[in-house]
Short mmCIF file of C-alpha atoms in Angstrom, two decimals:
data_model
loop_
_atom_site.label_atom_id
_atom_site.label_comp_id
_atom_site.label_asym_id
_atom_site.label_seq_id
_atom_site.Cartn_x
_atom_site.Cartn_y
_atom_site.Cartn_z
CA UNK A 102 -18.59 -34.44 -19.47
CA UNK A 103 -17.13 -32.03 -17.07
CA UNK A 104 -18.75 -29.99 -14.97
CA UNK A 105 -18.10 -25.86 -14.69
CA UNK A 106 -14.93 -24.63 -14.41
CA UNK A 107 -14.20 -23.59 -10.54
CA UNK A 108 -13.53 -20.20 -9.79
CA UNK A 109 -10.11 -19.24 -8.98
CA UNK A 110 -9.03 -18.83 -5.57
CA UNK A 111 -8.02 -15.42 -4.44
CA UNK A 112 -4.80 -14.39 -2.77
CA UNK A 113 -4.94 -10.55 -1.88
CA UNK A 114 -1.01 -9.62 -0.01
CA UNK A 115 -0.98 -5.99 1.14
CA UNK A 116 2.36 -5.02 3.07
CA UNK A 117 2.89 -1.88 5.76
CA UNK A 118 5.02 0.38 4.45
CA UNK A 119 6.49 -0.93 1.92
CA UNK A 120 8.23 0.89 -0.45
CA UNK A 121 8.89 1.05 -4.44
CA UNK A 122 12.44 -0.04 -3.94
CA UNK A 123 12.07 -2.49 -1.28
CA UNK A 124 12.37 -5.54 -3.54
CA UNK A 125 14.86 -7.21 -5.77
CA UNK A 126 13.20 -6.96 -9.01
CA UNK A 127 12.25 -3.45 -8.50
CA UNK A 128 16.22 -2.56 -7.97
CA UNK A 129 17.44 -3.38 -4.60
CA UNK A 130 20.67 -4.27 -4.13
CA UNK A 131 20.57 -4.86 -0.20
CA UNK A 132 17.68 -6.22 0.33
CA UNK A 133 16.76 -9.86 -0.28
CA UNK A 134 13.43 -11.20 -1.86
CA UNK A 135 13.94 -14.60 -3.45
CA UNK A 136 10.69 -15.58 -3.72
CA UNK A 137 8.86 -12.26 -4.41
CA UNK A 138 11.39 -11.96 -7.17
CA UNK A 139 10.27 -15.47 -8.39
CA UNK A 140 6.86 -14.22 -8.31
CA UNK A 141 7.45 -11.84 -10.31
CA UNK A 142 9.02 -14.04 -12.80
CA UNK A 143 6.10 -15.54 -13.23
CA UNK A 144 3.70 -13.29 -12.86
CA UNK A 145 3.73 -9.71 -14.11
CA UNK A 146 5.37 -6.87 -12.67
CA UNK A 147 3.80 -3.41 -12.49
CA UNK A 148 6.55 -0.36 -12.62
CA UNK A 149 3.52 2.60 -12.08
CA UNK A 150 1.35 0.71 -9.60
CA UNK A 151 0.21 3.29 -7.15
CA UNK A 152 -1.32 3.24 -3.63
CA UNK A 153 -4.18 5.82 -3.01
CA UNK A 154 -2.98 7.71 -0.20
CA UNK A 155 0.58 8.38 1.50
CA UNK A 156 -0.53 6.99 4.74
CA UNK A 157 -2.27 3.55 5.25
CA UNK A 158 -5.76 3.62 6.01
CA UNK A 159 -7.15 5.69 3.15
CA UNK A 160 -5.20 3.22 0.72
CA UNK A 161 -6.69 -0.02 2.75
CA UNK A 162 -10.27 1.74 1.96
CA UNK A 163 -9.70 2.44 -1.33
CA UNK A 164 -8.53 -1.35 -1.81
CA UNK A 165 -12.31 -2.40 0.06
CA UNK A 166 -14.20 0.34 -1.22
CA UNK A 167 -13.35 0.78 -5.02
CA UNK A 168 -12.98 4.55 -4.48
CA UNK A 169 -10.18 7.24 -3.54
CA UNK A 170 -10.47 8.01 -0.59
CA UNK A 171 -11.58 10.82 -1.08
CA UNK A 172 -14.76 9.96 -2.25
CA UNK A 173 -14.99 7.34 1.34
CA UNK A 174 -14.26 9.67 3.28
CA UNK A 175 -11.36 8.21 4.98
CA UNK A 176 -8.07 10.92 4.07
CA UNK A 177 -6.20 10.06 6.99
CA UNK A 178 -4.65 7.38 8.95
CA UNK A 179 -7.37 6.22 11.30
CA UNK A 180 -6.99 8.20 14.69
CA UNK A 181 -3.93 10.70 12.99
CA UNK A 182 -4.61 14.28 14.00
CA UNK A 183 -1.94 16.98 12.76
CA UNK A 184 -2.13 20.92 12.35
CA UNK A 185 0.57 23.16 11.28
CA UNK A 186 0.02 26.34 9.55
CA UNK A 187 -3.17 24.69 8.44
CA UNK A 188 -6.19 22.86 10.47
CA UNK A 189 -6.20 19.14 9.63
CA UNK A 190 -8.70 18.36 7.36
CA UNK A 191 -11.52 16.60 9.04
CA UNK A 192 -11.98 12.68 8.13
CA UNK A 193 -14.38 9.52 8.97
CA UNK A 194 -12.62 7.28 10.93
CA UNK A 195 -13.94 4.39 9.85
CA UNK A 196 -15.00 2.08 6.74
CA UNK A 197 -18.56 3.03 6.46
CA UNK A 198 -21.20 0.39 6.62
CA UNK A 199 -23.08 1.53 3.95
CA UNK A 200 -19.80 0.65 1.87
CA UNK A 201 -20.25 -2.79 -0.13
CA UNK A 202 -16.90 -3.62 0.06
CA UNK A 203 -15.08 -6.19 -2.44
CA UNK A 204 -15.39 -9.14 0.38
CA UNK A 205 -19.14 -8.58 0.67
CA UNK A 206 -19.36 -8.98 -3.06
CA UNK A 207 -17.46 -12.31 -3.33
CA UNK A 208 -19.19 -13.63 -0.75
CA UNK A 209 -22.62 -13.48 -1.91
CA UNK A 210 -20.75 -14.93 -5.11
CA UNK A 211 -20.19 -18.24 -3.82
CA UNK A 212 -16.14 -17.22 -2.00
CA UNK A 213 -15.24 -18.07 1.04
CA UNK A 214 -13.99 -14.73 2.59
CA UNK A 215 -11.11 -15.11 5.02
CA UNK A 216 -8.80 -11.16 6.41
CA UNK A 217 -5.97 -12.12 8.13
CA UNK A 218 -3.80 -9.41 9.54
CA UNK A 219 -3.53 -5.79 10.11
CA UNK A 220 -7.46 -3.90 9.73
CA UNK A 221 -7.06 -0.04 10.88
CA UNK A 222 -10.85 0.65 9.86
CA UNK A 223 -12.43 1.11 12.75
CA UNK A 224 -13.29 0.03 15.88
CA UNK A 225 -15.51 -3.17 16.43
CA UNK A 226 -18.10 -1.96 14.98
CA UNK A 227 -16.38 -1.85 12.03
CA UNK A 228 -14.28 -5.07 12.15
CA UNK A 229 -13.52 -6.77 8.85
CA UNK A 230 -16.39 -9.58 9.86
CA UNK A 231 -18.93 -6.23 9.70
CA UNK A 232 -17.92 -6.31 6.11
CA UNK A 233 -18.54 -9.03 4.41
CA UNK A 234 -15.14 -11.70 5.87
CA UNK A 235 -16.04 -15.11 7.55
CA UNK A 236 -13.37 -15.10 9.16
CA UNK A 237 -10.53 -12.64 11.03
CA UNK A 238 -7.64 -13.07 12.33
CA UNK A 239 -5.95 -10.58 13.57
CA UNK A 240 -7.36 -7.50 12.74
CA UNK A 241 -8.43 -5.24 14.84
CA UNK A 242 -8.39 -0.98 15.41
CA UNK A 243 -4.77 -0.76 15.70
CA UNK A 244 -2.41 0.64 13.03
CA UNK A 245 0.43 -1.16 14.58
CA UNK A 246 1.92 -3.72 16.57
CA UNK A 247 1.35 -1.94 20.25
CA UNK A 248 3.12 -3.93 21.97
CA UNK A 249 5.79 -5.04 19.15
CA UNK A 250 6.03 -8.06 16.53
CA UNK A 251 7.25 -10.87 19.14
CA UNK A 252 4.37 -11.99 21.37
CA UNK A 253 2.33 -11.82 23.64
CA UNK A 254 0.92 -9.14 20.93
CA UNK A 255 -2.24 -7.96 22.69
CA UNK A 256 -4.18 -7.99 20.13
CA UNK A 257 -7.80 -8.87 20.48
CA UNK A 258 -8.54 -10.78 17.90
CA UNK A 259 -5.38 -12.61 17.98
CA UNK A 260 -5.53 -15.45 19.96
CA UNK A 261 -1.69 -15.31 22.06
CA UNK A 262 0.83 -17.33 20.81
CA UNK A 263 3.95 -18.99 23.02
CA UNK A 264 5.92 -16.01 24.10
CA UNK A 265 9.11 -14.55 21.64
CA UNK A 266 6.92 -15.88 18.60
CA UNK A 267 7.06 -13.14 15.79
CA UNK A 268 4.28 -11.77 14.61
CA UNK A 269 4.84 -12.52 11.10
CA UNK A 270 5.75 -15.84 10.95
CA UNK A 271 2.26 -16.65 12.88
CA UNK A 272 -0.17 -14.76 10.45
CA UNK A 273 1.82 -16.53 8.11
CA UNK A 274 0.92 -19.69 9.95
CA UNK A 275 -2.70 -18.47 9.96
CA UNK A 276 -3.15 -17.78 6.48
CA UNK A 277 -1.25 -21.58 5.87
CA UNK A 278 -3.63 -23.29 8.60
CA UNK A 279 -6.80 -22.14 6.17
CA UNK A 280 -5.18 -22.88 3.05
CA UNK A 281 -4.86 -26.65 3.82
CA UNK A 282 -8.28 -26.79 5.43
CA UNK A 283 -9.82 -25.67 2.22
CA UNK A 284 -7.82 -28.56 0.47
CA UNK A 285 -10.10 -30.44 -0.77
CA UNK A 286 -13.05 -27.83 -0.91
CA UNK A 287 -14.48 -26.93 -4.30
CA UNK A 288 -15.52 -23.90 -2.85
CA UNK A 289 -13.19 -20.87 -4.04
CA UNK A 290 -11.42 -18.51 -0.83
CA UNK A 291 -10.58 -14.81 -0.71
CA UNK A 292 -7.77 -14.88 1.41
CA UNK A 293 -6.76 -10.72 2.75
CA UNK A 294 -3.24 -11.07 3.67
CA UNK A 295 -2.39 -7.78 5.12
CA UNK A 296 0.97 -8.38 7.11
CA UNK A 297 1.78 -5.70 9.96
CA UNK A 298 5.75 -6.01 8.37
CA UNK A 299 7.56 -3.65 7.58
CA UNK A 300 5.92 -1.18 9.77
CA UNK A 301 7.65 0.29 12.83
CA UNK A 302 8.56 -1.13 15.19
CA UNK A 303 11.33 -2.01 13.00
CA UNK A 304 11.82 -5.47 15.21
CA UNK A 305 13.16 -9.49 13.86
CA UNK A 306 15.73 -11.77 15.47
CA UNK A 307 18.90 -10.48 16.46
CA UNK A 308 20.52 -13.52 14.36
CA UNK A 309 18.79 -12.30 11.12
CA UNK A 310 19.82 -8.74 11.85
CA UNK A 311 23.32 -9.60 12.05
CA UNK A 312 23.41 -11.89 8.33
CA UNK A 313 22.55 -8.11 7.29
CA UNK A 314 25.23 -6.26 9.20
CA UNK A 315 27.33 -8.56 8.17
CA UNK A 316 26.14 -7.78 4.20
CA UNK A 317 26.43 -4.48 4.91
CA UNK A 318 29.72 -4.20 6.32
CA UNK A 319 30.97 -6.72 3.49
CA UNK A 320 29.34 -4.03 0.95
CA UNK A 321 31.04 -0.64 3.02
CA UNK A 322 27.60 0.54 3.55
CA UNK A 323 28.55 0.78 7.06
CA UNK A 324 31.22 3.48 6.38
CA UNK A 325 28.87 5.72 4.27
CA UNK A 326 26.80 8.19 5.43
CA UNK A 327 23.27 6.73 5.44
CA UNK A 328 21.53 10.04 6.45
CA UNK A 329 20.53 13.76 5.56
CA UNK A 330 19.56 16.14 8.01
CA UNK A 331 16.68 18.11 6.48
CA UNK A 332 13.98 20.97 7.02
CA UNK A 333 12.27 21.52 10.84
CA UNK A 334 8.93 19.09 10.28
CA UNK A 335 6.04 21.54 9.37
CA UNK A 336 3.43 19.82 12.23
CA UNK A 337 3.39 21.64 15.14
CA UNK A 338 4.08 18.66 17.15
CA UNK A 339 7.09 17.90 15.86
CA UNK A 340 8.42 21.21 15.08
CA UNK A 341 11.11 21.11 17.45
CA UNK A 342 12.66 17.55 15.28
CA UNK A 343 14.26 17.73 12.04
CA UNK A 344 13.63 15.57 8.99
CA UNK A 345 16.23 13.06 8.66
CA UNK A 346 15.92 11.76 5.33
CA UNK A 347 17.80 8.12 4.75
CA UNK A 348 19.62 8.54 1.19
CA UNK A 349 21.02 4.56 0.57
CA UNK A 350 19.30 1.20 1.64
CA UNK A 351 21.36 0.03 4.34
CA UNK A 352 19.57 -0.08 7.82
CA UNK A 353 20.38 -4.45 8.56
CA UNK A 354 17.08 -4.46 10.96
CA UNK A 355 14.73 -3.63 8.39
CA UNK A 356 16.34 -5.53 5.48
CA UNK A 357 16.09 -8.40 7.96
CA UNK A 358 12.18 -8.07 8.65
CA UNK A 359 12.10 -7.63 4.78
CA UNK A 360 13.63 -11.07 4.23
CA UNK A 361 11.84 -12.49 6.86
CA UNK A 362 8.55 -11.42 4.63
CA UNK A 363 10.15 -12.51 1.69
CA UNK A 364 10.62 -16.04 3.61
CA UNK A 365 6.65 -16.00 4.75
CA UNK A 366 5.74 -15.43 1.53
CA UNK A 367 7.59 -18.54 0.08
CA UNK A 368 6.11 -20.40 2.60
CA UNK A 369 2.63 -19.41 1.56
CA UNK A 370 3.50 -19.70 -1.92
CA UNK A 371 4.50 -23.56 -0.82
CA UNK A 372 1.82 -24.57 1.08
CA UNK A 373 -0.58 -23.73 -2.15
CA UNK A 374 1.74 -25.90 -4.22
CA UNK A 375 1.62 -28.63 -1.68
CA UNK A 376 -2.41 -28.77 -1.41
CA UNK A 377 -2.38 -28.91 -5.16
CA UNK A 378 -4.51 -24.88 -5.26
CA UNK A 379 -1.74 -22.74 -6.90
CA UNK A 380 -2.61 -23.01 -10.50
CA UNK A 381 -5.95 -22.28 -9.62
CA UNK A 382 -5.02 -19.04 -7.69
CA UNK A 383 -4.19 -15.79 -8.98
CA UNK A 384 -2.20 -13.68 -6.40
CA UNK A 385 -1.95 -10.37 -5.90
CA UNK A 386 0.88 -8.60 -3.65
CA UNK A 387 1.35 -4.81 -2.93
CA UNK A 388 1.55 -2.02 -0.37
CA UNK A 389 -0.60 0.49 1.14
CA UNK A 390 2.06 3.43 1.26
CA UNK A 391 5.79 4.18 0.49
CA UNK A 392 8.23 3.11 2.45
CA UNK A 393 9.44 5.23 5.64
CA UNK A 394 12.03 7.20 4.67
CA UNK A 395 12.24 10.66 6.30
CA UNK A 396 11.19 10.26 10.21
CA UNK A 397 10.57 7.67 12.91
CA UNK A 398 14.11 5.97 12.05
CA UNK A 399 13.89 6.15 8.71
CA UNK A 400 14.53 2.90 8.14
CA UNK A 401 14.67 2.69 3.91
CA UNK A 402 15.43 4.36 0.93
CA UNK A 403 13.00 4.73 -2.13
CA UNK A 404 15.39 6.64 -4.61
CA UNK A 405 15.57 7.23 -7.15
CA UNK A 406 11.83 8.60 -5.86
CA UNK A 407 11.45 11.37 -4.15
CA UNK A 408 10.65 11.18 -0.36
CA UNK A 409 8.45 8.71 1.43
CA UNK A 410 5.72 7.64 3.64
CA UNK A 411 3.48 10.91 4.04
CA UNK A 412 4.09 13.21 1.26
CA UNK A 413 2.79 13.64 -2.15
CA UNK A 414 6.32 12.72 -3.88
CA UNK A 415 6.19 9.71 -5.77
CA UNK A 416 8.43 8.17 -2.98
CA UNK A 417 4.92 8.32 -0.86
CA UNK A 418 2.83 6.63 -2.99
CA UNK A 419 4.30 4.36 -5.97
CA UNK A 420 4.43 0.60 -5.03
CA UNK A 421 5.77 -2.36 -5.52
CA UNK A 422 2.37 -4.90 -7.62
CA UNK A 423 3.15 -8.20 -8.72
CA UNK A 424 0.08 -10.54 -10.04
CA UNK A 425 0.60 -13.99 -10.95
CA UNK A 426 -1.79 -15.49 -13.01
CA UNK A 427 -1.44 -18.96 -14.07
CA UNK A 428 -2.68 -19.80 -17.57
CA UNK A 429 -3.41 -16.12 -18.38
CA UNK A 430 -0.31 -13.94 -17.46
CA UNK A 431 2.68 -14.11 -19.39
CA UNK A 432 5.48 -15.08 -17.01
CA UNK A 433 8.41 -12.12 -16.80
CA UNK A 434 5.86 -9.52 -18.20
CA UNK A 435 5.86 -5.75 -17.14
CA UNK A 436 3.69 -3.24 -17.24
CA UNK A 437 4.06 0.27 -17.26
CA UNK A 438 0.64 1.48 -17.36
CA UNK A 439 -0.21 3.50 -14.29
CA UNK A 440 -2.61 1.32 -11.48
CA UNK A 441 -3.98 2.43 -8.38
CA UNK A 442 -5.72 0.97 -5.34
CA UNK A 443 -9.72 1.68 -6.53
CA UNK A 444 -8.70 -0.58 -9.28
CA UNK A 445 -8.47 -3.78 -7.02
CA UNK A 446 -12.17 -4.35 -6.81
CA UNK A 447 -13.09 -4.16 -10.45
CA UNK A 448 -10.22 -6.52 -11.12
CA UNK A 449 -10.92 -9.22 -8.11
CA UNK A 450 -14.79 -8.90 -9.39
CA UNK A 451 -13.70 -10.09 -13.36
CA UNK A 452 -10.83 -12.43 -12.32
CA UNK A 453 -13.64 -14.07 -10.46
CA UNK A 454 -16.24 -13.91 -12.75
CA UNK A 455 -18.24 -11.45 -11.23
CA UNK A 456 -20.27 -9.13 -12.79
CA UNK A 457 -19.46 -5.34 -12.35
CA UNK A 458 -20.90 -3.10 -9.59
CA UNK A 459 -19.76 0.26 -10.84
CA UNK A 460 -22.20 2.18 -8.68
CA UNK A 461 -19.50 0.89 -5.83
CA UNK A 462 -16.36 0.84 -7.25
CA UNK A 463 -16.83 4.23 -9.71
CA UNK A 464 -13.13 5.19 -9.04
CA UNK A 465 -12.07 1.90 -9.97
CA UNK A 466 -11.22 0.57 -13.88
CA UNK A 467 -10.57 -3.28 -13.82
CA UNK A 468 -6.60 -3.83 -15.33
CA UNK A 469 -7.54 -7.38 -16.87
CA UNK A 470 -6.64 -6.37 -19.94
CA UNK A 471 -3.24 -5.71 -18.76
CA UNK A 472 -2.70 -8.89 -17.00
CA UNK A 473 -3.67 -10.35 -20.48
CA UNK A 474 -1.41 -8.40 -22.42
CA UNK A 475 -2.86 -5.56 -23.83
CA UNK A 476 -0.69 -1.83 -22.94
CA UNK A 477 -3.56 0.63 -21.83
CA UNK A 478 -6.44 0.65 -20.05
CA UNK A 479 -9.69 3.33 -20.98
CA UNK A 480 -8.53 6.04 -18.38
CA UNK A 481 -6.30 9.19 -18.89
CA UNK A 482 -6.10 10.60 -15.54
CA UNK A 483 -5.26 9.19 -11.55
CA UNK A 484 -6.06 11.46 -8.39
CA UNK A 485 -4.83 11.80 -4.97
CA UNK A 486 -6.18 14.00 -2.16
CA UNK A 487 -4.01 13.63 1.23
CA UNK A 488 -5.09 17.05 3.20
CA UNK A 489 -3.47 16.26 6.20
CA UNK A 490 -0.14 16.66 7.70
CA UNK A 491 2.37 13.45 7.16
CA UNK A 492 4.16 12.95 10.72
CA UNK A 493 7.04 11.75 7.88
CA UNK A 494 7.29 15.50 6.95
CA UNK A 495 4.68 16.25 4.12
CA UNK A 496 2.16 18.68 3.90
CA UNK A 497 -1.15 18.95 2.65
CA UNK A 498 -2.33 18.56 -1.05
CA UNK A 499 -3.69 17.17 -3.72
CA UNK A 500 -2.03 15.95 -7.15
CA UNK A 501 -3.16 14.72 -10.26
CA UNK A 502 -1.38 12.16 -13.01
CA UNK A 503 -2.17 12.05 -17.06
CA UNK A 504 0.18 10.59 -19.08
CA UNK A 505 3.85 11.09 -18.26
CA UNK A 506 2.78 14.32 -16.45
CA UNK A 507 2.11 14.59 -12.52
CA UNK A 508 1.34 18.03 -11.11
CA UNK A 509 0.95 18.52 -7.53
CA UNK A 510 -0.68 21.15 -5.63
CA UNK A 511 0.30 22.34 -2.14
CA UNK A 512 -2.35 23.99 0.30
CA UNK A 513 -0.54 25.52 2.72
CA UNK A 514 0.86 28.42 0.11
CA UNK A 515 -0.98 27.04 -3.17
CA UNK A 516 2.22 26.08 -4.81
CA UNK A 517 2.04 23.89 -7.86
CA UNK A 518 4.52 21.49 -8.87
CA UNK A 519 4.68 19.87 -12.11
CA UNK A 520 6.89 16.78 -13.44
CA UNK A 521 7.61 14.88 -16.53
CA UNK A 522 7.99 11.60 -14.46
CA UNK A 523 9.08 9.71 -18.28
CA UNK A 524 12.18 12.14 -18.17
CA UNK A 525 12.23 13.30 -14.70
CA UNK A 526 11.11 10.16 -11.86
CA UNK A 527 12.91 12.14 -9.26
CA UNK A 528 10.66 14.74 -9.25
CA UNK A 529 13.73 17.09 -9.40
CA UNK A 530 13.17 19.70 -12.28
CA UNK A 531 9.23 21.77 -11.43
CA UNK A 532 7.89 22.52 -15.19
CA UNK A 533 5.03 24.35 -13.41
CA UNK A 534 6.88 28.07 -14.64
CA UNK A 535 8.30 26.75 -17.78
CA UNK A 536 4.75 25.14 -18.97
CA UNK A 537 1.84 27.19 -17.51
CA UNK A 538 -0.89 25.99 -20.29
CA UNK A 539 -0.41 22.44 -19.21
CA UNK A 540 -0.32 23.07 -15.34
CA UNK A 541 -3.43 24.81 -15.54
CA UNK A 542 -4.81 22.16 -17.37
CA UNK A 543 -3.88 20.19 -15.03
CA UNK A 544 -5.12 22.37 -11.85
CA UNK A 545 -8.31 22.64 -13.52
CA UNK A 546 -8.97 18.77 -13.77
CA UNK A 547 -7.76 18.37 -10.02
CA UNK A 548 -9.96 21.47 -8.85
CA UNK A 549 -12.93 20.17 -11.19
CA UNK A 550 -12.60 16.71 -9.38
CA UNK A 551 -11.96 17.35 -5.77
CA UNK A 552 -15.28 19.79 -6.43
CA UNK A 553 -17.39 16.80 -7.48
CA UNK A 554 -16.20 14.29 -5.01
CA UNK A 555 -16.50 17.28 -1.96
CA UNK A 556 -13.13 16.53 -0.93
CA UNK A 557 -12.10 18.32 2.22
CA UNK A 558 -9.72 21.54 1.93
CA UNK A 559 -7.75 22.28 5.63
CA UNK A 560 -8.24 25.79 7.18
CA UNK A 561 -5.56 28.49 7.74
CA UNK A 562 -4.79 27.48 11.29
CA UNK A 563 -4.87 31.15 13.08
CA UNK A 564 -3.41 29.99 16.41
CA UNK A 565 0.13 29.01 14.29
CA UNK A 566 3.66 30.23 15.17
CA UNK A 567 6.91 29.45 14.73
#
């Protein structure tokens, strides 16, 4: 007679910056991503996954906390401090303690609880290993490689690899190094992948780079005009730039780091197969943000999605989700049912047969039934809250999605913006004038829940000029 059926391991991927577009099977035709593509193929593929927040560290609470942001606390990226006609919003800057995050509740579940990468929650006080991981490698207070992706790195928690190693190829390493340790352990792991890549600095090898300039100048994208010059940036430290918004995929560094991740990820994906664990673990892979698209080199393109990392557009905030499932998920399957970053924790808790905590993750709804096949889940409405200036070029606001309808609303001159994103994904054509019932509708459900949650509105900023 056998005895209970093990747990399945966990494999949680969260990437920097990554954007919507940024992957084979979600449409690019520069980029390379082999084996992400494969996972998809058998796994499921998510077309209106969201992240919580434009910018990283609200998102990478969400993901621990089970709540928008919000509702943490944490709107902004940790240490981020912007002010343009408005005062930034004020923020914790921090996970809080008092937040039982999704780690802490695996762990007293029997998991092994293992973060290894980028953190930006805090300072050591705050460290993933104050909330609920055995183990950490890696992360730390920083929001990005300081002192680049080829080492030394500098960071703390980190020990230093042999100088020109890259960054991701050694967290991959990492993450690999615990996988075969826990070969033949019968107790399940949470493993928190959260890569530094793509973030700036957009760095790889110099031979990589060129297999892409290469590609590029075999596809003309080299004689094409990769760039926009846009609107002054609204942030009063960068009102003297411009936006420059990138308007095709074709920058040969950052489709090179991309591989590179793609690569990694294989190699993860390999060393599960190898120890004989990758039937019995589901993996998830995502991003915390759209990809960077209008400042700081704007390295990629998320069209046909408006904008980037930053801003409210659906260019700042859809992402890439792929969940493969053995046994449960239907391989090649997509879903179109609109996900978002509190939903992680309900949905690690059930695919590990762990009883709900809803107290915790009350922004969260578990998407099980999606992975097994079913087309809705019991929620009507998403919410975002990002009162802060982007340094990408967004402002302030708050938007709200039900059904095929997103409307947005802008703080510094209360502007509302409302799209059909079924008919309209660019975000092109504003139905706000031509249907007024439903954008007040809409308004009022956004007002009614930014009330409830206390969400914080910026201040007219009385000391702006331009």
């Amino acid at each position: 007679m056998s005895g209970p059926k093990k747990k399945p391991n966990l494999l949680f991927i969260l990437i920097d910056d990554m954007g919507w577009k940024d992957l084979g099977c979600y449409g690019s035709t520069f980029y390379e991503t082999p084996h992400l593509d494969r996972l998809a193929s058998e796994g499921i593929r998510f077309t209106d996954a969201y992240a919580a927040a434009p910018v990283c560290s609200p998102t990478r609470a969400s993901i621990m906390s089970g709540k928008y942001p919000a509702n943490v606390g944490v709107t902004n990226w940790i240490g981020g401090q912007t002010a343009g006609k408005l005062i930034d919003a004020p923020y914790i800057r921090h996970l809080p303690l008092q937040e039982k995050s999704v780690a802490s509740a695996l762990k007293e579940h029997g998991y092994q609880t293992w973060h290894v990468g980028k953190w930006h929650l805090g300072g050591e006080d705050h460290y993933p290993d104050k909330h609920g991981f055995d183990v950490n490698i890696g992360g730390c207070s920083w929001g990005m490689p300081l002192n680049g992706f080829f080492s030394p790195y500098g960071i703390e928690t980190l020990e230093e690899g042999p100088e020109g190693e890259y960054l991701t190829d050694r967290l991959t390493d990492e993450a690999i190094r615990l996988i075969r340790q826990n070969e033949n352990d019968e107790t399940p792991f949470f493993l928190n992948l959260w890569h530094y890549a793509v973030h700036i600095p957009i760095e790889v090898s110099a031979e990589l780079t060129e297999r892409f300039a290469a590609k590029a100048r075999a596809l003309g994208l080299d004689r094409l005009e990769a760039f926009a010059e846009g609107e002054p940036f609204p942030c009063e430290h960068k009102q003297h730039l411009r936006v420059q918004r990138r308007i095709i995929q074709s920058d040969p560094a950052y489709a090179a780091m991309v591989y590179n991740l793609d690569w990694n990820i294989g190699r993860l994906i390999e060393a599960l197969e190898e120890t004989g664990q990758l039937e019995d673990t589901v993996i998830v892979f995502t991003s915390d943000n759209g990809g960077l698209a209008t400042a700081e080199g704007s390295p990629t393109c998320n069209s046909p999605l408006q904008e980037g990392k930053g801003w409210m557009y659906e260019g700042g905030v859809r992402e890439p989700l792929i969940v493969r499932w053995p046994g449960a998920v239907k391989p090649g399957s997509v879903s179109e049912t609109p996900v978002t970053s509190p939903d992680f924790y309900p949905t690690l808790l059930e695919l590990a047969g762990v009883d709900q905590l809803p107290e915790q993750h009350e922004d969260g709804v578990s998407f099980v039934p999606l992975l097994r096949g079913e087309e809705s889940l019991e929620r009507d409405v998403l919410f975002w809250h990002y009162p802060h200036y982007g340094n990408q070029g967004g402002t302030p606001g708050s938007s709200v999605r039900e059904g095929d309808y997103k409307l947005i609303e802008f703080f510094e001159d209360g502007r509302l913006e409302l799209y059909n994103l079924k008919e309209d994904l660019s975000e092109e054509h504003n139905l706000a004038g031509e249907q007024p019932e439903l954008a007040e509708q809409l308004h009022c459900k956004l007002r009614d829940w930014r009330e409830r949650i206390e969400a914080k509105i910026p201040e007219v900023n009385p000391a702006f000029s331009r």
